[in-house]
Coordinates of C-alpha atoms in Angstrom, one line a residue:
X30 CA 112.7 145.9 45.5
X31 CA 112.9 149.5 44.1
X32 CA 112.5 149.6 40.1
X33 CA 114.8 152.1 39.2
X34 CA 115.5 153.4 35.6
X35 CA 115.1 149.5 34.8
X36 CA 116.8 148.7 36.9
X37 CA 115.5 146.4 39.9
X38 CA 117.1 147.1 43.5
X39 CA 116.2 144.3 46.3
X40 CA 115.5 145.4 49.4
X41 CA 116.8 144.2 52.7
X42 CA 114.4 141.2 52.3
X43 CA 114.8 140.6 49.0
X44 CA 118.7 140.8 49.1
X45 CA 119.0 138.3 52.1
X46 CA 116.4 135.6 49.9
X47 CA 118.1 135.7 46.7
X48 CA 121.8 137.7 47.6
X49 CA 123.4 136.6 51.1
X50 CA 120.9 133.2 52.2
X51 CA 122.7 131.9 48.9
X52 CA 126.4 133.0 49.5
X53 CA 126.1 131.2 53.3
X54 CA 125.7 128.4 51.9
X55 CA 127.9 128.2 49.4
X56 CA 130.2 128.7 52.2
X57 CA 128.6 126.1 54.1
X58 CA 126.0 127.1 56.3
X59 CA 123.8 124.7 55.8
X60 CA 121.1 126.2 57.9
X61 CA 120.8 123.8 60.9
X62 CA 123.9 126.4 61.9
X63 CA 121.9 129.2 60.6
X64 CA 119.2 131.4 63.2
X65 CA 117.3 134.7 61.5
X66 CA 116.2 137.3 63.7
X67 CA 115.8 135.8 66.8
X68 CA 114.6 138.8 69.8
X69 CA 118.1 138.1 72.0
X70 CA 116.2 140.5 74.2
X71 CA 112.9 142.0 74.7
X72 CA 113.1 145.4 75.2
X73 CA 112.6 148.2 78.1
X74 CA 110.8 148.6 80.6
X75 CA 109.9 152.0 80.0
X76 CA 106.6 153.3 81.9
X77 CA 104.2 151.9 85.0
X78 CA 101.4 150.4 81.7
X79 CA 104.1 148.6 81.3
X80 CA 105.3 149.4 77.1
X81 CA 109.0 148.7 76.2
X82 CA 111.7 149.9 74.1
X83 CA 112.0 147.5 70.8
X84 CA 113.2 144.3 71.0
X85 CA 116.8 143.8 69.6
X86 CA 117.1 141.0 66.8
X87 CA 120.4 140.6 65.1
X88 CA 119.8 139.1 60.7
X89 CA 121.5 136.5 61.2
X90 CA 123.4 133.8 63.7
X91 CA 125.9 131.5 63.2
X92 CA 125.9 128.6 64.4
X93 CA 128.6 126.0 65.4
X94 CA 128.3 122.9 64.5
X95 CA 124.5 123.5 65.0
X96 CA 122.6 125.6 67.0
X97 CA 122.6 123.4 69.9
X98 CA 126.5 123.9 69.7
X99 CA 128.2 127.7 69.8
X100 CA 126.8 131.1 68.9
X101 CA 129.8 131.8 66.6
X102 CA 129.3 134.6 64.7
X103 CA 126.6 137.6 63.4
X104 CA 125.8 138.6 60.3
X105 CA 123.6 142.5 59.4
X106 CA 122.2 142.4 56.7
X107 CA 120.9 145.3 54.3
X108 CA 119.9 146.9 51.2
X109 CA 121.6 146.2 47.6
X110 CA 121.5 149.7 47.2
X111 CA 123.3 150.3 50.7
X112 CA 127.2 150.3 51.6
X113 CA 128.0 147.0 52.7
X114 CA 129.2 148.7 56.0
X115 CA 126.0 150.1 57.1
X116 CA 125.7 148.1 58.9
X117 CA 128.6 146.9 60.5
X118 CA 127.8 149.3 64.2
X119 CA 124.9 147.7 64.5
X120 CA 126.8 144.2 64.3
X121 CA 130.0 144.9 66.6
X122 CA 126.9 146.0 68.7
X123 CA 124.8 142.3 69.1
X124 CA 129.0 140.6 68.8
X125 CA 129.7 142.5 72.0
X126 CA 126.3 141.0 74.0
X127 CA 125.4 137.6 72.5
X128 CA 130.5 137.5 73.0
X129 CA 130.7 136.2 70.1
X130 CA 134.2 137.5 68.3
X131 CA 133.1 137.7 64.8
X132 CA 130.6 139.9 62.7
X133 CA 129.6 140.8 59.9
X134 CA 127.6 143.4 57.5
X135 CA 126.9 142.8 54.0
X136 CA 124.2 143.8 51.2
X137 CA 124.6 140.8 48.8
X138 CA 127.7 141.7 47.3
X139 CA 131.0 142.8 49.8
X140 CA 131.2 141.4 53.3
X141 CA 133.0 143.0 56.1
X142 CA 134.1 140.8 58.7
X143 CA 134.8 142.6 62.0
X144 CA 137.8 140.1 63.3
X145 CA 137.5 141.0 67.4
X146 CA 140.6 138.6 68.6
X147 CA 142.3 141.2 66.0
X148 CA 140.7 144.2 66.6
X149 CA 140.5 143.8 62.2
X150 CA 138.3 144.5 59.6
X151 CA 138.7 143.5 56.1
X152 CA 136.8 142.7 52.5
X153 CA 135.6 140.1 51.8
X154 CA 133.4 139.1 48.7
X155 CA 131.9 135.6 50.3
X156 CA 131.8 134.6 54.0
X157 CA 134.7 132.2 55.3
X158 CA 133.2 128.5 55.2
X159 CA 132.3 126.9 59.2
X160 CA 135.4 125.3 59.9
X161 CA 137.8 127.7 59.5
X162 CA 136.1 130.6 61.9
X163 CA 135.7 127.5 64.9
X164 CA 138.9 127.1 63.9
X165 CA 139.9 130.3 63.8
X166 CA 137.6 130.6 67.3
X167 CA 139.6 128.1 68.9
X168 CA 142.7 128.9 68.5
X169 CA 142.6 132.3 70.3
X170 CA 140.0 131.3 72.9
X171 CA 143.0 128.9 73.5
X172 CA 141.5 125.2 73.2
X173 CA 143.3 124.2 70.5
X174 CA 145.4 122.6 73.0
X175 CA 141.8 119.7 74.3
X176 CA 140.9 116.6 72.3
X177 CA 138.0 116.9 70.4
X178 CA 136.0 114.7 72.9
X179 CA 136.6 117.0 76.3
X180 CA 135.0 119.8 73.8
X181 CA 131.9 117.7 73.0
X182 CA 129.6 120.5 76.5
X183 CA 130.5 123.4 74.6
X184 CA 128.0 121.4 71.7
X185 CA 126.3 119.3 73.7
X186 CA 122.6 120.0 73.5
X187 CA 121.2 122.9 76.9
X188 CA 117.8 121.1 78.4
X189 CA 115.0 122.7 76.0
X190 CA 112.6 124.0 78.7
X191 CA 110.1 125.0 76.0
X192 CA 108.0 127.6 78.2
X193 CA 111.9 128.7 79.9
X194 CA 114.1 129.1 76.6
X195 CA 117.7 130.1 77.3
X196 CA 118.4 134.0 77.3
X197 CA 121.2 135.1 75.4
X198 CA 123.2 136.3 78.6
X199 CA 122.3 132.8 80.7
X200 CA 124.3 131.9 77.5
X201 CA 126.7 133.3 77.9
X202 CA 126.8 132.1 80.9
X203 CA 127.7 128.9 80.9
X204 CA 129.6 128.7 77.8
X205 CA 132.0 130.7 79.7
X206 CA 131.7 128.7 82.7
X207 CA 132.8 125.9 80.7
X208 CA 135.7 127.4 78.6
X209 CA 138.0 128.3 81.4
X210 CA 136.5 124.7 83.3
X211 CA 137.8 122.7 80.1
X212 CA 140.5 124.8 80.4
X213 CA 141.6 123.8 83.9
X214 CA 140.0 125.8 85.8
X215 CA 138.6 125.1 89.2
X216 CA 137.4 128.6 90.7
X217 CA 134.9 130.1 88.6
X218 CA 132.9 133.1 90.0
X219 CA 129.5 134.3 88.1
X220 CA 128.1 137.4 89.3
X221 CA 124.4 137.8 87.3
X222 CA 121.7 140.5 89.3
X223 CA 118.7 139.3 90.9
X224 CA 116.4 137.7 89.4
X225 CA 118.8 136.5 85.9
X226 CA 118.8 133.2 85.9
X227 CA 121.5 131.8 88.2
X228 CA 120.6 128.9 88.9
X229 CA 119.4 127.9 86.2
X230 CA 123.1 128.9 84.1
X231 CA 124.0 126.4 86.8
X232 CA 122.0 123.8 86.6
X233 CA 122.6 123.7 82.8
X234 CA 126.3 123.8 83.0
X235 CA 126.3 120.3 85.0
X236 CA 123.3 119.0 81.8
X237 CA 126.4 119.6 79.4
X238 CA 129.0 118.6 81.6
X239 CA 127.5 115.5 83.0
X240 CA 126.3 114.7 80.5
X241 CA 129.6 114.8 78.7
X242 CA 130.5 112.3 81.3
X243 CA 133.2 115.3 81.8
X244 CA 131.7 114.7 85.3
X245 CA 129.3 113.2 87.9
X246 CA 129.0 114.1 91.9
X247 CA 127.8 117.5 91.4
X248 CA 127.2 119.0 95.6
X249 CA 124.7 122.8 95.3
X250 CA 125.3 124.5 98.7
X251 CA 123.2 126.9 100.3
X252 CA 122.8 128.9 103.0
X253 CA 118.6 128.8 103.4
X254 CA 116.1 126.2 103.0
X255 CA 114.1 127.3 99.8
X256 CA 116.9 128.0 97.7
X257 CA 117.7 123.8 98.6
X258 CA 114.2 123.3 97.8
X259 CA 114.3 125.5 94.8
X260 CA 117.4 124.4 93.9
X261 CA 116.6 120.4 93.9
X262 CA 113.7 121.8 91.9
X263 CA 115.1 123.2 89.3
X264 CA 117.3 119.9 88.7
X265 CA 113.8 117.6 88.2
X266 CA 115.7 116.8 84.2
X267 CA 118.1 114.2 86.9
X268 CA 115.3 113.3 87.9
X269 CA 116.1 110.0 91.0
X270 CA 119.7 110.9 90.6
X271 CA 119.2 113.7 93.4
X272 CA 119.3 114.3 97.0
X273 CA 118.4 116.5 99.6
X274 CA 120.8 116.4 102.1
X275 CA 117.8 117.5 105.6
X276 CA 119.7 116.1 108.3
X277 CA 122.6 114.1 109.9
X278 CA 120.4 111.2 110.2
X279 CA 120.9 109.6 107.1
X280 CA 124.2 110.6 104.9
X281 CA 122.9 108.3 101.2
X282 CA 125.8 107.9 99.3
X283 CA 124.5 106.6 95.9
X284 CA 123.1 109.9 94.3
X285 CA 124.5 111.9 91.7
X286 CA 123.2 115.2 92.8
X287 CA 123.6 116.9 96.2
X288 CA 121.3 119.4 97.6
X289 CA 122.7 120.4 101.4
X290 CA 122.4 123.9 103.6
X291 CA 125.7 124.4 104.4
X292 CA 123.8 124.8 108.2
X293 CA 123.6 121.1 107.8
X294 CA 127.1 120.0 106.2
X295 CA 129.5 122.2 109.1
X296 CA 127.2 120.5 111.7
X297 CA 128.7 116.9 114.1
X298 CA 128.0 113.5 113.7
X299 CA 130.6 111.4 115.4
X300 CA 132.8 113.8 116.5
X301 CA 132.8 115.0 112.7
X302 CA 131.9 117.7 110.6
X303 CA 128.2 115.8 108.0
X304 CA 131.1 117.0 105.1
X305 CA 133.4 115.1 106.2
X306 CA 131.5 111.9 106.6
X307 CA 132.5 112.2 101.9
X308 CA 135.7 111.2 101.2
X309 CA 138.0 114.2 100.3
X310 CA 137.5 113.4 96.5
X311 CA 133.4 112.4 96.5
X312 CA 132.4 115.5 94.5
X313 CA 133.5 116.4 91.4
X314 CA 131.5 119.6 91.1
X315 CA 130.9 122.4 94.4
X316 CA 128.2 124.7 93.5
X317 CA 128.3 127.7 95.6
X318 CA 124.9 129.9 96.1
X319 CA 125.2 133.3 96.8
X320 CA 128.7 133.0 98.0
X321 CA 128.5 136.4 98.8
X322 CA 127.2 135.5 102.1
X323 CA 128.3 135.9 105.6
X324 CA 128.8 132.3 105.7
X325 CA 131.9 132.7 104.2
X326 CA 134.5 131.3 106.3
X327 CA 132.0 127.9 106.0
X328 CA 131.5 128.2 102.3
X329 CA 135.2 128.1 102.5
X330 CA 136.0 125.5 105.1
X331 CA 133.8 123.1 102.8
X332 CA 135.5 124.0 99.6
X333 CA 139.1 123.3 101.3
X334 CA 137.7 120.1 102.3
X335 CA 136.7 119.9 99.0
X336 CA 139.7 121.0 96.9
X337 CA 140.3 118.5 93.8
X338 CA 136.6 119.6 93.1
X339 CA 135.7 122.5 90.9
X340 CA 134.1 125.4 92.4
X341 CA 131.3 127.4 90.9
X342 CA 130.5 131.0 93.0
X343 CA 127.8 132.4 92.1
X344 CA 126.1 136.2 94.0
X345 CA 124.6 139.1 92.6
X346 CA 126.7 141.7 94.6
X347 CA 129.8 143.1 92.1
X348 CA 132.8 143.5 93.8
X349 CA 133.5 145.3 97.0
X350 CA 134.1 146.0 100.6
X351 CA 132.1 143.5 102.8
X352 CA 132.8 140.9 99.3
X353 CA 136.1 141.0 99.0
X354 CA 136.5 137.7 101.0
X355 CA 134.6 136.4 98.0
X356 CA 136.5 137.6 95.3
X357 CA 139.9 137.0 96.4
X358 CA 139.1 133.9 96.5
X359 CA 136.9 132.3 92.8
X360 CA 138.5 135.9 91.4
X361 CA 137.2 138.1 88.4
X362 CA 133.7 137.4 87.0
X363 CA 134.6 134.1 84.9
X364 CA 130.8 136.0 83.1
X365 CA 129.1 139.9 85.0
X366 CA 125.7 140.5 84.4
X367 CA 124.6 143.0 86.0
X368 CA 121.1 144.6 87.4
X369 CA 121.5 147.8 84.9
X370 CA 122.1 145.3 82.2
X371 CA 119.0 143.2 82.7
X372 CA 117.0 145.9 83.3
X373 CA 118.4 147.7 79.5
X374 CA 117.3 144.5 77.9
X375 CA 113.6 144.3 79.5
X376 CA 114.1 140.5 81.6
X377 CA 114.0 143.0 84.5
X378 CA 112.4 145.4 86.2
X379 CA 113.2 149.0 86.8
X380 CA 113.4 149.4 90.7
X381 CA 114.0 152.1 93.1
X382 CA 116.3 151.7 96.2
X383 CA 114.7 151.9 99.6
X384 CA 117.0 152.2 102.5
X385 CA 115.1 151.4 105.6
X386 CA 117.3 151.5 108.5
X387 CA 115.9 148.7 111.5
X388 CA 116.6 150.1 115.6
X389 CA 119.5 147.6 115.7
X390 CA 121.0 150.1 113.4
X391 CA 119.6 152.7 114.7
X392 CA 121.0 152.0 118.7
X393 CA 124.0 149.8 117.6
X394 CA 123.2 147.0 119.9
X395 CA 120.8 144.5 119.9
X396 CA 119.9 142.5 123.4
X397 CA 119.0 139.8 123.4
X398 CA 117.5 138.9 126.5
X399 CA 115.3 142.5 125.7
X400 CA 114.5 140.7 122.9
X401 CA 113.2 138.3 123.8
X402 CA 111.2 139.6 126.9
X403 CA 109.2 141.5 123.9
X404 CA 108.0 138.1 122.5
X405 CA 110.7 137.3 119.5
X406 CA 111.2 134.0 118.6
X407 CA 115.5 133.4 118.6
X408 CA 116.6 130.6 116.1
X409 CA 120.2 129.7 116.8
X410 CA 121.9 127.1 114.1
X411 CA 123.7 124.5 115.1
X412 CA 127.4 124.8 116.5
X413 CA 126.7 128.9 116.0
X414 CA 127.6 130.0 120.4
X415 CA 125.0 132.6 121.1
X416 CA 125.6 136.3 123.0
X417 CA 124.1 138.6 124.7
X418 CA 124.9 141.4 122.8
X419 CA 125.2 141.9 119.2
X420 CA 126.7 145.1 117.6
X421 CA 125.0 146.0 113.4

């Protein structure tokens, strides 16, 4: 508080407690719908000692229907004696980061709203009620025609990992993907920088859709054995519902969440590709990890076979000439979290790119006989014909 000529002026802390909180409660926002001063970034690392810039934390994030649901608005508080407009720029920055569509700033008396759907700013005396904001959200997101039961995955709780709370951008990625799926989209792409947690996001998407019975059987497709094991372990809350497909000898059909390399699925058994041993309608969702890689033709064959499933592609690589097929298939990403943003947020460390050229890059030709004579071990995937020469 500040005493000024006999008039008590509330500082920001008291303004929140004595003016803003009562206004939120008056409009129907309960404590179960509000998170205060939640750190959404870790602060960018600025030197080799690991020092960081300050973290970013909105004064309030409003959720619907409760904290486990959808973040729907941010509120920035100002001291009572400041203009209610003073925090709007900060509120808009948080709104953009969290991909919510309503931003508010207030000094406890007047409230300024920015509606990102309408690109419109308005002054109010009171906050809109939760159901009003939700109505506007559903309408503008074109979710109005979807039944309440179908919308349940958005509000269903994420799987809680105490040592691994969901980061803001992971929540945005999951939410955008589920909204696209609920609107009937079959091909979804997430572009997220290396180390930002794509597998964790995929798990949370599957968890919410599976638990609300929107999907049942899922295939997680990778091109490395260690990635298959890593994904299998990341989905540990599904317990015995998981199955790693490690070869063509045994193809169990009684699990719900399958993990396989495309090399395994593309191998042959009884005159068929392994993936053809499943009915085309067996899987409800196919997740393609690192979908920009060179196995695109085989990804595509498998996805085409399971064409009625939801196809979720995960990649760390932005659109460029050598992955144009990937983006042509999936379309624009449902969410893009570039490495640059991860570094700025402090979730990824600043890095230096060093280009290294191998002898193959320099000479232009790989002679298999020559490298064998030098002691190299040659591994040939099933179904691939070994050539004598390979160019760059």
